[in-house]
Amino acid sequence: MNLWSKSDLTERFYSGKTRALHGTHVSTGDRLWSTFPNMRPMATITADTLDWYGFDEFGGSVHDVIGTRCDPYTHHLLQHDDYHYCCHSNLTRALAKHCDLSLDEAERHVHDVLNVFMCTGFTRDTGQYFMKASPVRPGDYLEFYAEIDLIMGLSACPGGDCSQEHSSDAAACYPLLVEVFDPGEEARAAHRISAPSGYDRSHGTK
Ligand SMILES: [Zn+2]
Ligand SMILES: [Zn+2]
């Protein structure tokens, strides 16, 4: 999943900073932070039906901010061929279409993701990133409260439950439903848009 500020695509979800502030995997109550210089909550997670999973015996959990996204460049590096339906390319095509941008321009705005539903961790012995079959089942969901006006991009990974291979059409994939709800007039009236960082941005020159 990618997030952009609707008014400025250069303000986007900052996976690394969200990880530093909340941990390797996010859940209810955690916030999804935006890039510098604004660095503010873009969205808050308000419900997660996979909360029960916690961390398993291997250190795996769901909804990570440690993976980057499957992409054709890494695939090309490792497999020496071209695959065009990685999450990176899916997000690029979707953003280009939604914002009427060239592929080249849209691709620059695609960024490290929140891996919704994916079950991942680091191996205890060697510290390497691993993926295993996701416990997600039909009906499970992750709910966000939009703190600012957002554009969201979501790719159903060609890796399916991501337990086997990525970057091919081999895995079984299932549709993802995205619904946008209105919290109601009262909540909208009471909402305070998260303020950009108060740092003065002089970086030691004053
Ligand atoms: Zn993917
Ligand atoms: Zn995947």
Short mmCIF file of C-alpha atoms and ligand atoms in Angstrom, two decimals:
data_model
loop_
_atom_site.label_atom_id
_atom_site.label_comp_id
_atom_site.label_asym_id
_atom_site.label_seq_id
_atom_site.Cartn_x
_atom_site.Cartn_y
_atom_site.Cartn_z
CA MET A 1 0.00 0.00 0.00
CA ASN A 2 1.19 3.51 -0.84
CA LEU A 3 -0.18 6.80 0.51
CA TRP A 4 0.19 10.28 -0.92
CA SER A 5 -1.10 13.65 0.23
CA LYS A 6 -3.83 14.55 -2.23
CA SER A 7 -2.51 18.12 -2.52
CA ASP A 8 1.19 17.23 -2.93
CA LEU A 9 2.44 13.86 -4.19
CA THR A 10 5.92 14.55 -2.77
CA GLU A 11 4.45 14.18 0.72
CA ARG A 12 4.12 10.44 0.94
CA PHE A 13 4.11 7.58 3.39
CA TYR A 14 7.43 7.18 5.20
CA SER A 15 7.74 3.47 5.89
CA GLY A 16 11.15 3.72 7.57
CA LYS A 17 10.13 6.48 9.98
CA THR A 18 6.87 4.69 10.80
CA ARG A 19 8.99 1.62 11.63
CA ALA A 20 11.32 3.68 13.83
CA LEU A 21 8.39 5.16 15.75
CA HIS A 22 6.04 2.16 16.03
CA GLY A 23 8.04 -1.00 15.27
CA THR A 24 8.43 -3.51 12.45
CA HIS A 25 4.70 -4.28 12.16
CA VAL A 26 1.79 -1.90 12.70
CA SER A 27 -1.63 -2.40 14.24
CA THR A 28 -4.51 -0.60 15.95
CA GLY A 29 -3.51 2.81 17.32
CA ASP A 30 -0.36 3.14 15.19
CA ARG A 31 -0.05 6.06 12.81
CA LEU A 32 1.27 6.14 9.28
CA TRP A 33 3.76 9.02 9.05
CA SER A 34 4.63 11.17 6.06
CA THR A 35 8.01 12.18 4.66
CA PHE A 36 10.07 15.27 5.58
CA PRO A 37 9.57 18.15 5.87
CA ASN A 38 5.96 17.66 6.94
CA MET A 39 6.45 14.42 8.88
CA ARG A 40 2.94 14.18 10.23
CA PRO A 41 0.37 11.42 10.66
CA MET A 42 -1.32 10.70 7.33
CA ALA A 43 -3.61 8.04 8.77
CA THR A 44 -4.27 6.24 12.04
CA ILE A 45 -5.09 2.52 12.19
CA THR A 46 -8.46 2.24 13.94
CA ALA A 47 -9.20 -1.50 13.59
CA ASP A 48 -7.31 -4.65 12.65
CA THR A 49 -9.02 -8.06 12.62
CA LEU A 50 -5.60 -9.76 12.61
CA ASP A 51 -4.58 -8.20 15.96
CA TRP A 52 -4.90 -11.69 17.49
CA TYR A 53 -1.91 -12.95 15.49
CA GLY A 54 0.63 -10.94 17.47
CA PHE A 55 4.13 -12.35 16.91
CA ASP A 56 4.49 -16.06 16.17
CA GLU A 57 7.24 -18.43 17.34
CA PHE A 58 9.44 -17.44 14.39
CA GLY A 59 9.08 -13.72 15.09
CA GLY A 60 6.65 -13.29 12.20
CA SER A 61 3.76 -10.84 12.27
CA VAL A 62 1.39 -9.12 9.85
CA HIS A 63 1.24 -5.62 8.30
CA ASP A 64 4.98 -4.93 8.14
CA VAL A 65 6.87 -1.76 7.39
CA ILE A 66 10.13 -3.65 6.77
CA GLY A 67 9.61 -5.00 3.25
CA THR A 68 9.94 -2.61 0.36
CA ARG A 69 7.66 -3.99 -2.41
CA CYS A 70 8.25 -6.55 -5.15
CA ASP A 71 9.66 -4.81 -8.20
CA PRO A 72 10.91 -5.57 -11.70
CA TYR A 73 14.43 -4.26 -11.02
CA THR A 74 15.23 -6.76 -8.26
CA HIS A 75 13.57 -9.47 -10.33
CA HIS A 76 15.75 -8.56 -13.29
CA LEU A 77 18.85 -8.57 -11.10
CA LEU A 78 18.12 -12.03 -9.71
CA GLN A 79 16.31 -13.75 -12.59
CA HIS A 80 17.58 -11.90 -15.68
CA ASP A 81 14.14 -11.49 -17.19
CA ASP A 82 11.29 -9.01 -17.21
CA TYR A 83 8.08 -9.34 -15.25
CA HIS A 84 5.64 -6.43 -15.48
CA TYR A 85 3.02 -7.04 -12.76
CA CYS A 86 5.05 -6.61 -9.57
CA CYS A 87 3.56 -4.38 -6.85
CA HIS A 88 5.93 -1.59 -7.94
CA SER A 89 4.62 -1.65 -11.52
CA ASN A 90 1.00 -2.08 -10.42
CA LEU A 91 1.33 1.01 -8.20
CA THR A 92 3.10 2.96 -10.96
CA ARG A 93 0.40 2.22 -13.56
CA ALA A 94 -2.38 3.04 -11.07
CA LEU A 95 -0.88 6.37 -9.99
CA ALA A 96 -0.13 7.37 -13.60
CA LYS A 97 -3.73 6.70 -14.56
CA HIS A 98 -5.29 8.32 -11.47
CA CYS A 99 -3.20 11.50 -11.63
CA ASP A 100 -2.81 11.63 -15.42
CA LEU A 101 1.00 11.42 -15.22
CA SER A 102 3.52 9.75 -17.50
CA LEU A 103 4.79 6.38 -16.27
CA ASP A 104 8.20 7.94 -15.75
CA GLU A 105 6.81 10.73 -13.56
CA ALA A 106 4.46 8.44 -11.62
CA GLU A 107 7.21 5.93 -10.88
CA ARG A 108 9.21 8.58 -8.98
CA HIS A 109 6.36 8.89 -6.48
CA VAL A 110 6.03 5.16 -5.76
CA HIS A 111 7.65 4.37 -2.42
CA ASP A 112 8.31 1.75 0.24
CA VAL A 113 5.05 0.22 1.34
CA LEU A 114 2.93 -0.87 4.23
CA ASN A 115 2.63 -4.60 3.53
CA VAL A 116 -1.04 -5.07 4.41
CA PHE A 117 -1.84 -8.66 5.55
CA MET A 118 1.60 -9.97 4.62
CA CYS A 119 3.26 -12.18 7.29
CA THR A 120 6.96 -11.39 7.66
CA GLY A 121 9.84 -11.04 10.06
CA PHE A 122 13.58 -11.41 10.45
CA THR A 123 15.07 -14.85 11.04
CA ARG A 124 16.40 -15.13 14.60
CA ASP A 125 19.73 -16.71 13.61
CA THR A 126 20.80 -14.66 10.60
CA GLY A 127 18.54 -11.60 10.78
CA GLN A 128 17.29 -12.09 7.23
CA TYR A 129 13.91 -10.94 5.99
CA PHE A 130 11.42 -13.79 5.60
CA MET A 131 7.86 -14.17 4.33
CA LYS A 132 5.40 -16.90 5.20
CA ALA A 133 1.78 -17.71 4.33
CA SER A 134 -0.51 -14.93 5.54
CA PRO A 135 -3.20 -15.89 8.10
CA VAL A 136 -5.63 -13.48 6.39
CA ARG A 137 -9.04 -14.92 5.48
CA PRO A 138 -12.08 -13.48 3.67
CA GLY A 139 -13.68 -10.84 5.89
CA ASP A 140 -10.46 -9.71 7.57
CA TYR A 141 -9.76 -6.03 7.31
CA LEU A 142 -7.52 -3.16 8.29
CA GLU A 143 -9.27 0.16 8.93
CA PHE A 144 -7.68 3.61 8.78
CA TYR A 145 -8.79 7.07 9.75
CA ALA A 146 -7.52 9.59 7.18
CA GLU A 147 -5.81 12.44 9.06
CA ILE A 148 -5.31 14.43 5.83
CA ASP A 149 -6.80 14.16 2.35
CA LEU A 150 -5.18 11.13 0.77
CA ILE A 151 -4.62 9.21 -2.41
CA MET A 152 -4.12 5.52 -1.63
CA GLY A 153 -2.61 2.95 -3.97
CA LEU A 154 -3.04 -0.74 -3.27
CA SER A 155 -1.56 -3.66 -5.20
CA ALA A 156 -2.76 -7.24 -4.83
CA CYS A 157 0.71 -8.81 -4.82
CA PRO A 158 1.32 -11.35 -7.61
CA GLY A 159 2.91 -13.40 -4.81
CA GLY A 160 -0.62 -14.09 -3.46
CA ASP A 161 -0.21 -14.98 0.23
CA CYS A 162 3.52 -14.40 -0.38
CA SER A 163 4.53 -17.83 0.95
CA GLN A 164 6.10 -18.96 -2.32
CA GLU A 165 7.46 -16.89 -5.17
CA HIS A 166 6.91 -13.31 -6.21
CA SER A 167 7.21 -11.73 -9.62
CA SER A 168 5.36 -14.39 -11.58
CA ASP A 169 1.79 -15.39 -12.35
CA ALA A 170 2.17 -18.72 -10.48
CA ALA A 171 0.60 -17.93 -7.07
CA ALA A 172 -3.15 -17.90 -6.35
CA CYS A 173 -4.27 -14.29 -5.89
CA TYR A 174 -7.48 -13.03 -4.34
CA PRO A 175 -9.30 -9.72 -4.77
CA LEU A 176 -8.98 -6.93 -2.23
CA LEU A 177 -11.94 -4.69 -1.44
CA VAL A 178 -11.34 -1.02 -0.65
CA GLU A 179 -14.18 0.94 0.92
CA VAL A 180 -14.17 4.62 1.87
CA PHE A 181 -16.45 5.64 4.72
CA ASP A 182 -17.61 9.06 5.88
CA PRO A 183 -17.11 9.38 9.67
CA GLY A 184 -20.11 11.74 9.80
CA GLU A 185 -20.59 15.48 9.94
CA GLU A 186 -19.82 15.76 13.64
CA ALA A 187 -16.51 13.89 13.38
CA ARG A 188 -15.53 15.87 10.31
CA ALA A 189 -16.30 19.16 12.08
CA ALA A 190 -14.27 18.11 15.15
CA HIS A 191 -11.31 16.83 13.12
CA ARG A 192 -8.04 18.76 13.31
CA ILE A 193 -5.84 18.13 10.27
CA SER A 194 -2.43 17.03 11.54
CA ALA A 195 -0.03 19.95 11.51
CA PRO A 196 3.27 19.79 9.59
CA SER A 197 6.40 19.48 11.73
CA GLY A 198 7.28 22.62 13.68
CA TYR A 199 11.01 22.39 12.82
CA ASP A 200 12.23 25.69 11.28
CA ARG A 201 14.28 23.94 8.52
CA SER A 202 17.34 26.19 8.91
CA HIS A 203 19.59 23.10 9.41
CA GLY A 204 22.21 24.91 11.46
CA THR A 205 22.61 27.96 9.19
CA LYS A 206 21.04 30.53 11.53
ZN ZN B 1 4.28 -7.61 -4.27
ZN ZN B 2 4.07 -10.27 -1.99
#
